[in-house]
């Protein structure tokens, strides 16, 4: 029997879930509070420049392929993909960098040039990372986190020790060169936790990096959102923007309606891909599964200070993705996780999509996205944003050995207050709930409400975790649980 399913939010998890649910014949309507869809993956355009406001890395192409394959499609039906070479560049000082290219063979050569003998260790490390990837991404992450039994397989039992060691320990056991250590620890930052708190099993992120490579969808990550939107609408999904959900109405223990912009809209099932903590505040207190104290005790992934900058020149000595590790990695991490504060000397990341994609900036000009990871919940005021822009611009010019600041046409910033106002993000976090050992799989907030029938959740605060590929998977998992509920 067809059900009327109301979906809150239009990020990757909501769009993915909507496709699956509409594909089985349900009436699905997405309600998005902002003017445009995409959640954190929105787009900003100005004066001929285009910026991805959120995710800029396209990793794990097989997850995207698997999603579209479920509907008899392939990604190229919706957007054009290019493998980047180099994948990215990592700066450690003035004109001092290591380039990560597009194959493991080339990366081994770069390691060997940095430290003789390291390529042998890297191949060994990557063999295990690939094995973990095949177990995790091709199997475990497609389980809904309902029970700890989901993690118990012959393959995972052989890996049990990796759940009680850490990425940091494993990397440092094999490598002593601090630059190579930083590069190998970098991918797990996408999981939202320090390498010293991330289980060894998550080395599958290194395989996603070195083994599968880094890609760029033409016209940016938003083209992926637009592609999934096209698929959703073909399947019959209705998408409505400027729809602020004010309350989830519960009748006889069931989610029965949403109050949106003062109007009551009935639904048989409610699915929220919006911030999990915020979604529960839309319920009367007795229907909430998790207390404020629960959320306060959780380890959240960082927030971010972002700058979208238009330059009136092409910038030299940078790649599409460029990391600036020219300051103390550990100290910045401590100032995110251990003693939350504005970092004294921040690491930062810069993306220049116009190095690859002519569509995102006028000819002869450059679009730059700069990101500083931050602890969530910090005081966010314009003066601090400006102070940090000056800090990173000074280092940026010095490190790449050229003037750029005087060529700025415009810049826009986005930080903690924006994450809260635009996405109702808990403490303004950018990436969700970190994937630490005690926040993995069945230990994360549940996809299905334990207190309200027909109420479900998806996205980065639930299973399987932060990141775009996990968000797509989250949508598939929750759709499966909803279908099961409908049939009962």
Short mmCIF file of C-alpha atoms in Angstrom, two decimals, residues 36-478:
data_model
loop_
_atom_site.label_atom_id
_atom_site.label_comp_id
_atom_site.label_asym_id
_atom_site.label_seq_id
_atom_site.Cartn_x
_atom_site.Cartn_y
_atom_site.Cartn_z
CA UNK A 36 17.75 25.80 -2.47
CA UNK A 37 18.21 22.08 -1.94
CA UNK A 38 21.36 20.20 -0.99
CA UNK A 39 21.71 20.78 2.74
CA UNK A 40 25.38 21.34 3.51
CA UNK A 41 26.16 20.64 -0.15
CA UNK A 42 24.59 23.86 -1.40
CA UNK A 43 26.16 26.14 -3.97
CA UNK A 44 27.08 29.83 -3.88
CA UNK A 45 27.25 31.90 -7.07
CA UNK A 46 28.38 35.48 -7.53
CA UNK A 47 29.76 37.57 -10.42
CA UNK A 48 30.44 34.55 -12.60
CA UNK A 49 32.09 32.52 -9.82
CA UNK A 50 30.66 29.25 -8.46
CA UNK A 51 31.58 27.73 -5.10
CA UNK A 52 30.60 24.46 -3.44
CA UNK A 53 29.61 25.61 0.04
CA UNK A 54 30.16 22.23 1.69
CA UNK A 55 31.77 19.01 0.45
CA UNK A 56 34.48 19.47 -2.19
CA UNK A 57 36.08 15.97 -2.18
CA UNK A 58 34.61 13.21 -4.34
CA UNK A 59 35.94 9.96 -2.88
CA UNK A 60 34.66 6.36 -3.01
CA UNK A 61 33.24 6.51 -6.54
CA UNK A 62 32.02 2.93 -6.15
CA UNK A 63 29.47 4.06 -3.53
CA UNK A 64 27.98 6.58 -5.97
CA UNK A 65 27.98 3.92 -8.71
CA UNK A 66 26.21 1.46 -6.42
CA UNK A 67 23.56 4.07 -5.58
CA UNK A 68 22.72 4.88 -9.20
CA UNK A 69 22.95 1.20 -10.17
CA UNK A 70 20.05 0.51 -7.80
CA UNK A 71 17.91 2.52 -10.24
CA UNK A 72 19.40 1.12 -13.44
CA UNK A 73 21.54 4.21 -13.94
CA UNK A 74 25.20 5.25 -13.86
CA UNK A 75 26.68 8.54 -12.60
CA UNK A 76 27.49 9.71 -16.14
CA UNK A 77 23.76 9.78 -16.86
CA UNK A 78 23.65 12.80 -14.57
CA UNK A 79 27.09 14.41 -14.32
CA UNK A 80 30.57 14.27 -15.80
CA UNK A 81 33.40 12.96 -13.62
CA UNK A 82 37.13 13.56 -13.94
CA UNK A 83 39.89 11.81 -11.97
CA UNK A 84 42.29 14.41 -10.63
CA UNK A 85 46.02 14.20 -11.21
CA UNK A 86 47.49 15.28 -8.97
CA UNK A 87 44.89 14.32 -6.40
CA UNK A 88 46.24 16.95 -4.03
CA UNK A 89 49.35 18.76 -2.83
CA UNK A 90 50.51 18.99 0.81
CA UNK A 91 52.62 21.97 1.86
CA UNK A 92 54.99 21.67 4.82
CA UNK A 93 56.75 25.01 4.40
CA UNK A 94 57.73 27.66 1.88
CA UNK A 95 57.95 25.99 -1.56
CA UNK A 96 58.18 22.70 0.34
CA UNK A 97 55.50 20.19 -0.59
CA UNK A 98 54.70 16.58 -1.46
CA UNK A 99 52.41 15.86 -4.41
CA UNK A 100 49.97 12.96 -4.20
CA UNK A 101 49.29 11.73 -7.73
CA UNK A 102 46.60 9.49 -9.18
CA UNK A 103 48.02 5.98 -8.77
CA UNK A 104 49.49 4.00 -5.90
CA UNK A 105 52.61 3.37 -7.99
CA UNK A 106 53.28 7.12 -8.31
CA UNK A 107 52.52 7.67 -4.62
CA UNK A 108 55.01 4.94 -3.69
CA UNK A 109 57.63 6.79 -5.72
CA UNK A 110 56.85 10.03 -3.85
CA UNK A 111 57.19 8.21 -0.51
CA UNK A 112 60.44 6.60 -1.60
CA UNK A 113 61.86 9.99 -2.61
CA UNK A 114 60.95 11.31 0.82
CA UNK A 115 62.24 8.33 2.81
CA UNK A 116 64.09 5.39 1.20
CA UNK A 117 62.42 2.09 2.05
CA UNK A 118 59.05 3.69 2.88
CA UNK A 119 57.37 2.44 -0.31
CA UNK A 120 57.68 -1.17 0.89
CA UNK A 121 55.95 -0.26 4.14
CA UNK A 122 53.31 1.71 2.24
CA UNK A 123 52.44 -1.23 0.01
CA UNK A 124 51.99 -3.44 3.09
CA UNK A 125 49.87 -0.79 4.81
CA UNK A 126 47.75 -0.31 1.69
CA UNK A 127 47.15 -4.04 1.26
CA UNK A 128 45.54 -4.10 4.70
CA UNK A 129 43.67 -0.86 3.97
CA UNK A 130 42.23 -2.39 0.78
CA UNK A 131 41.17 -5.50 2.68
CA UNK A 132 39.44 -3.31 5.26
CA UNK A 133 37.75 -1.33 2.50
CA UNK A 134 36.34 -4.50 0.95
CA UNK A 135 34.95 -5.56 4.33
CA UNK A 136 33.66 -2.17 5.43
CA UNK A 137 32.43 -0.32 2.37
CA UNK A 138 31.22 -3.31 0.41
CA UNK A 139 29.48 -4.94 3.37
CA UNK A 140 29.46 -3.57 6.93
CA UNK A 141 28.37 0.00 6.24
CA UNK A 142 25.28 -1.30 4.45
CA UNK A 143 23.99 -2.70 7.74
CA UNK A 144 21.50 -0.51 9.67
CA UNK A 145 23.19 -0.43 13.09
CA UNK A 146 20.29 -2.18 14.79
CA UNK A 147 22.38 -4.77 16.65
CA UNK A 148 26.03 -5.43 17.59
CA UNK A 149 25.65 -8.81 15.89
CA UNK A 150 25.86 -6.97 12.55
CA UNK A 151 29.58 -6.46 13.15
CA UNK A 152 30.25 -10.11 13.88
CA UNK A 153 31.39 -11.80 10.68
CA UNK A 154 34.23 -14.18 9.90
CA UNK A 155 36.06 -11.27 8.26
CA UNK A 156 35.65 -8.86 11.19
CA UNK A 157 36.61 -11.49 13.77
CA UNK A 158 39.95 -11.77 11.99
CA UNK A 159 40.27 -7.99 12.34
CA UNK A 160 39.15 -7.71 15.96
CA UNK A 161 42.48 -6.28 17.13
CA UNK A 162 42.08 -3.38 14.72
CA UNK A 163 39.07 -2.13 16.63
CA UNK A 164 41.20 -1.69 19.75
CA UNK A 165 44.26 -0.09 18.21
CA UNK A 166 44.29 3.26 16.43
CA UNK A 167 45.27 4.69 13.06
CA UNK A 168 47.92 6.80 14.77
CA UNK A 169 49.56 3.80 16.44
CA UNK A 170 49.54 1.77 13.24
CA UNK A 171 51.00 4.53 11.09
CA UNK A 172 53.70 5.42 13.62
CA UNK A 173 54.63 1.77 14.08
CA UNK A 174 55.67 1.63 10.42
CA UNK A 175 56.68 5.21 9.58
CA UNK A 176 58.96 7.67 11.34
CA UNK A 177 59.00 10.53 8.83
CA UNK A 178 56.61 13.19 10.25
CA UNK A 179 55.61 14.40 6.79
CA UNK A 180 54.58 10.92 5.64
CA UNK A 181 52.79 10.35 8.95
CA UNK A 182 50.75 13.53 8.42
CA UNK A 183 49.76 12.45 4.92
CA UNK A 184 48.71 8.98 6.09
CA UNK A 185 46.74 10.38 9.03
CA UNK A 186 44.99 13.00 6.91
CA UNK A 187 42.19 10.84 5.39
CA UNK A 188 40.68 9.86 8.74
CA UNK A 189 40.00 13.54 9.44
CA UNK A 190 37.00 13.01 7.15
CA UNK A 191 35.66 10.73 9.89
CA UNK A 192 35.67 13.64 12.33
CA UNK A 193 38.09 12.40 15.00
CA UNK A 194 41.78 12.54 15.85
CA UNK A 195 43.85 9.69 14.35
CA UNK A 196 44.76 8.74 17.93
CA UNK A 197 41.05 8.13 18.65
CA UNK A 198 40.14 6.44 15.37
CA UNK A 199 40.19 2.61 15.28
CA UNK A 200 42.81 1.01 13.01
CA UNK A 201 40.06 -0.63 10.99
CA UNK A 202 39.28 2.78 9.49
CA UNK A 203 42.48 2.61 7.46
CA UNK A 204 40.04 1.85 4.66
CA UNK A 205 40.00 5.63 4.23
CA UNK A 206 43.62 5.41 3.09
CA UNK A 207 42.53 3.01 0.38
CA UNK A 208 39.80 5.45 -0.64
CA UNK A 209 42.56 8.05 -0.93
CA UNK A 210 45.57 6.27 -2.46
CA UNK A 211 43.82 3.23 -3.93
CA UNK A 212 40.72 4.70 -5.59
CA UNK A 213 41.78 8.30 -6.02
CA UNK A 214 40.18 11.74 -5.98
CA UNK A 215 37.62 12.86 -8.52
CA UNK A 216 35.89 16.08 -9.54
CA UNK A 217 32.34 16.31 -10.87
CA UNK A 218 32.22 18.98 -13.61
CA UNK A 219 30.52 22.15 -12.26
CA UNK A 220 31.24 20.97 -8.71
CA UNK A 221 29.75 18.67 -6.09
CA UNK A 222 26.43 20.44 -6.50
CA UNK A 223 26.09 18.73 -9.87
CA UNK A 224 25.78 15.46 -7.92
CA UNK A 225 22.96 16.96 -5.85
CA UNK A 226 21.27 18.11 -9.05
CA UNK A 227 21.73 14.65 -10.55
CA UNK A 228 20.07 12.92 -7.62
CA UNK A 229 17.32 15.56 -7.66
CA UNK A 230 16.65 14.75 -11.33
CA UNK A 231 16.47 11.05 -10.51
CA UNK A 232 14.19 11.69 -7.51
CA UNK A 233 11.75 13.78 -9.53
CA UNK A 234 11.65 11.18 -12.31
CA UNK A 235 10.69 8.66 -9.62
CA UNK A 236 7.87 10.96 -8.49
CA UNK A 237 9.38 12.78 -5.51
CA UNK A 238 7.97 16.25 -4.82
CA UNK A 239 10.49 18.79 -3.52
CA UNK A 240 9.38 21.93 -1.71
CA UNK A 241 11.76 24.69 -0.56
CA UNK A 242 11.31 27.50 1.99
CA UNK A 243 9.47 24.99 4.18
CA UNK A 244 10.42 25.47 7.83
CA UNK A 245 9.36 22.47 9.88
CA UNK A 246 8.25 23.75 13.29
CA UNK A 247 6.91 20.59 14.91
CA UNK A 248 6.55 16.83 14.46
CA UNK A 249 3.03 15.95 15.56
CA UNK A 250 2.55 12.60 17.32
CA UNK A 251 -0.88 10.96 17.59
CA UNK A 252 -1.37 7.76 19.60
CA UNK A 253 2.37 7.14 19.64
CA UNK A 254 2.76 7.58 15.87
CA UNK A 255 4.25 10.41 13.83
CA UNK A 256 1.15 11.70 12.06
CA UNK A 257 1.91 15.16 10.71
CA UNK A 258 4.34 18.05 10.39
CA UNK A 259 3.67 21.64 11.25
CA UNK A 260 5.30 23.66 8.49
CA UNK A 261 5.14 27.45 8.31
CA UNK A 262 2.13 27.30 10.62
CA UNK A 263 0.28 24.70 8.53
CA UNK A 264 -0.45 21.10 9.55
CA UNK A 265 0.55 18.57 6.87
CA UNK A 266 -0.46 14.95 7.41
CA UNK A 267 1.93 12.05 6.81
CA UNK A 268 1.97 8.29 7.33
CA UNK A 269 5.74 8.27 7.87
CA UNK A 270 8.17 11.04 8.81
CA UNK A 271 11.85 10.81 7.89
CA UNK A 272 14.31 13.48 8.98
CA UNK A 273 17.64 13.93 7.22
CA UNK A 274 18.09 17.16 9.16
CA UNK A 275 20.28 17.46 12.25
CA UNK A 276 19.26 14.62 14.60
CA UNK A 277 19.46 16.71 17.77
CA UNK A 278 17.39 19.49 16.19
CA UNK A 279 14.82 17.00 14.87
CA UNK A 280 14.19 15.68 18.37
CA UNK A 281 13.57 19.23 19.62
CA UNK A 282 10.63 19.30 17.18
CA UNK A 283 9.01 16.60 19.34
CA UNK A 284 7.34 17.02 22.71
CA UNK A 285 9.93 16.17 25.36
CA UNK A 286 8.36 12.81 26.29
CA UNK A 287 8.91 11.56 22.74
CA UNK A 288 12.63 12.37 22.57
CA UNK A 289 15.04 9.41 22.73
CA UNK A 290 18.16 11.30 23.76
CA UNK A 291 18.63 13.89 26.47
CA UNK A 292 20.67 17.08 26.24
CA UNK A 293 23.19 15.40 28.50
CA UNK A 294 23.53 12.56 25.98
CA UNK A 295 24.48 14.99 23.22
CA UNK A 296 26.85 16.96 25.44
CA UNK A 297 28.87 13.80 26.15
CA UNK A 298 29.26 12.85 22.49
CA UNK A 299 32.40 13.50 20.46
CA UNK A 300 31.45 15.73 17.57
CA UNK A 301 33.35 16.21 14.38
CA UNK A 302 34.77 19.69 13.90
CA UNK A 303 33.03 22.78 12.71
CA UNK A 304 34.79 24.96 10.15
CA UNK A 305 35.54 28.52 9.20
CA UNK A 306 35.14 28.74 5.43
CA UNK A 307 35.99 31.52 3.02
CA UNK A 308 34.75 31.67 -0.56
CA UNK A 309 37.19 33.93 -2.38
CA UNK A 310 37.23 35.28 -5.93
CA UNK A 311 40.65 36.22 -7.31
CA UNK A 312 41.33 38.49 -10.27
CA UNK A 313 44.21 36.28 -11.51
CA UNK A 314 45.22 32.65 -11.89
CA UNK A 315 47.13 31.40 -8.85
CA UNK A 316 50.37 29.49 -9.33
CA UNK A 317 51.93 26.76 -7.17
CA UNK A 318 48.60 25.28 -6.05
CA UNK A 319 46.57 22.26 -7.13
CA UNK A 320 42.82 21.72 -7.20
CA UNK A 321 43.09 20.43 -3.61
CA UNK A 322 45.93 21.90 -1.53
CA UNK A 323 46.63 21.21 2.16
CA UNK A 324 48.72 23.46 4.38
CA UNK A 325 50.41 21.36 7.08
CA UNK A 326 53.14 23.90 7.76
CA UNK A 327 52.22 24.17 11.45
CA UNK A 328 51.87 21.71 14.33
CA UNK A 329 49.19 19.13 13.40
CA UNK A 330 48.91 17.77 16.95
CA UNK A 331 48.51 21.16 18.58
CA UNK A 332 45.69 22.15 16.26
CA UNK A 333 43.98 18.79 16.92
CA UNK A 334 44.19 19.38 20.67
CA UNK A 335 42.56 22.77 20.24
CA UNK A 336 39.67 21.11 18.43
CA UNK A 337 39.09 18.05 20.61
CA UNK A 338 40.92 18.27 23.94
CA UNK A 339 40.78 21.92 24.99
CA UNK A 340 38.33 23.51 22.55
CA UNK A 341 39.45 26.98 21.51
CA UNK A 342 40.28 29.04 18.48
CA UNK A 343 43.57 27.56 17.21
CA UNK A 344 46.72 29.60 17.68
CA UNK A 345 48.24 28.41 14.40
CA UNK A 346 45.64 26.63 12.28
CA UNK A 347 46.20 24.07 9.61
CA UNK A 348 44.01 24.86 6.64
CA UNK A 349 42.83 23.42 3.36
CA UNK A 350 42.28 25.25 0.10
CA UNK A 351 40.36 24.16 -2.97
CA UNK A 352 40.78 25.81 -6.36
CA UNK A 353 38.21 24.08 -8.56
CA UNK A 354 38.91 26.54 -11.38
CA UNK A 355 42.34 24.87 -11.75
CA UNK A 356 40.39 21.93 -13.20
CA UNK A 357 36.99 23.27 -14.18
CA UNK A 358 36.67 26.36 -16.39
CA UNK A 359 32.95 26.61 -15.65
CA UNK A 360 33.40 27.82 -12.06
CA UNK A 361 35.27 31.08 -12.68
CA UNK A 362 35.57 33.66 -15.48
CA UNK A 363 38.56 33.25 -17.79
CA UNK A 364 41.85 34.33 -16.21
CA UNK A 365 40.38 34.36 -12.71
CA UNK A 366 40.40 31.87 -9.82
CA UNK A 367 37.77 30.55 -7.40
CA UNK A 368 39.25 29.63 -4.01
CA UNK A 369 37.65 27.89 -1.05
CA UNK A 370 39.59 28.01 2.23
CA UNK A 371 38.69 25.87 5.25
CA UNK A 372 40.00 25.96 8.83
CA UNK A 373 38.78 23.06 11.05
CA UNK A 374 37.44 24.31 14.41
CA UNK A 375 35.96 23.00 17.62
CA UNK A 376 32.15 23.27 17.49
CA UNK A 377 30.45 25.67 19.89
CA UNK A 378 33.08 28.43 19.82
CA UNK A 379 32.17 32.14 19.88
CA UNK A 380 31.81 33.20 16.28
CA UNK A 381 32.02 36.92 15.59
CA UNK A 382 33.00 38.88 12.43
CA UNK A 383 36.18 40.23 14.01
CA UNK A 384 37.52 36.72 14.69
CA UNK A 385 36.67 35.57 11.18
CA UNK A 386 38.60 38.52 9.76
CA UNK A 387 41.56 37.89 12.06
CA UNK A 388 41.81 34.29 10.84
CA UNK A 389 41.45 35.27 7.22
CA UNK A 390 44.43 37.57 7.63
CA UNK A 391 46.38 34.78 9.37
CA UNK A 392 45.92 32.23 6.63
CA UNK A 393 46.34 34.72 3.79
CA UNK A 394 49.71 35.81 5.18
CA UNK A 395 50.86 32.18 5.37
CA UNK A 396 49.29 31.35 2.03
CA UNK A 397 51.18 34.08 0.19
CA UNK A 398 54.43 33.21 1.91
CA UNK A 399 54.10 29.45 1.35
CA UNK A 400 53.24 29.59 -2.34
CA UNK A 401 55.65 32.51 -2.88
CA UNK A 402 53.37 35.03 -4.58
CA UNK A 403 51.04 37.94 -3.87
CA UNK A 404 47.36 37.08 -3.99
CA UNK A 405 45.56 39.21 -1.41
CA UNK A 406 45.60 42.36 -3.50
CA UNK A 407 43.88 40.43 -6.29
CA UNK A 408 40.81 39.54 -4.21
CA UNK A 409 37.59 40.64 -5.94
CA UNK A 410 35.32 39.54 -3.10
CA UNK A 411 35.17 37.08 -0.23
CA UNK A 412 32.33 35.58 1.79
CA UNK A 413 32.67 33.67 5.05
CA UNK A 414 30.68 30.83 6.62
CA UNK A 415 31.21 29.57 10.16
CA UNK A 416 29.61 28.19 13.32
CA UNK A 417 26.72 30.68 13.46
CA UNK A 418 25.86 29.92 9.82
CA UNK A 419 25.91 26.16 10.42
CA UNK A 420 23.42 26.74 13.22
CA UNK A 421 21.14 29.18 11.37
CA UNK A 422 21.20 27.46 7.96
CA UNK A 423 21.26 23.79 9.02
CA UNK A 424 20.13 23.78 12.69
CA UNK A 425 23.47 22.08 13.33
CA UNK A 426 24.20 21.08 16.93
CA UNK A 427 26.82 23.54 18.24
CA UNK A 428 27.48 24.47 14.63
CA UNK A 429 29.33 21.23 13.83
CA UNK A 430 30.13 20.79 10.15
CA UNK A 431 30.54 17.04 9.73
CA UNK A 432 28.37 15.29 12.33
CA UNK A 433 29.22 12.75 15.00
CA UNK A 434 32.83 11.52 14.96
CA UNK A 435 33.50 7.85 14.20
CA UNK A 436 35.29 6.86 17.38
CA UNK A 437 35.16 3.29 18.72
CA UNK A 438 32.27 4.11 21.08
CA UNK A 439 30.38 5.93 18.33
CA UNK A 440 30.55 3.27 15.63
CA UNK A 441 27.70 1.33 13.99
CA UNK A 442 25.09 0.21 16.57
CA UNK A 443 26.51 2.67 19.12
CA UNK A 444 25.36 5.67 17.07
CA UNK A 445 21.90 7.28 17.39
CA UNK A 446 19.36 4.99 15.76
CA UNK A 447 17.82 5.28 12.30
CA UNK A 448 14.44 4.35 13.76
CA UNK A 449 12.88 6.11 16.75
CA UNK A 450 12.48 3.92 19.81
CA UNK A 451 9.68 6.11 21.17
CA UNK A 452 7.62 7.18 18.16
CA UNK A 453 6.29 4.76 15.58
CA UNK A 454 6.82 5.73 11.92
CA UNK A 455 9.54 8.27 12.75
CA UNK A 456 12.96 7.76 11.19
CA UNK A 457 16.29 9.54 10.90
CA UNK A 458 19.13 9.66 8.39
CA UNK A 459 22.37 11.57 7.89
CA UNK A 460 25.68 12.26 9.55
CA UNK A 461 24.60 11.92 13.19
CA UNK A 462 23.34 8.39 12.66
CA UNK A 463 24.50 5.29 10.75
CA UNK A 464 27.01 4.92 9.14
CA UNK A 465 28.59 8.33 9.85
CA UNK A 466 29.96 11.58 8.40
CA UNK A 467 30.80 12.16 4.75
CA UNK A 468 28.97 12.15 1.42
CA UNK A 469 29.25 8.41 0.60
CA UNK A 470 28.03 7.46 4.12
CA UNK A 471 25.11 9.90 3.67
CA UNK A 472 24.03 8.10 0.49
CA UNK A 473 24.29 4.79 2.33
CA UNK A 474 22.34 6.19 5.27
CA UNK A 475 19.50 7.05 2.89
CA UNK A 476 19.42 3.50 1.55
CA UNK A 477 19.52 1.95 5.03
CA UNK A 478 16.68 4.06 6.43
#
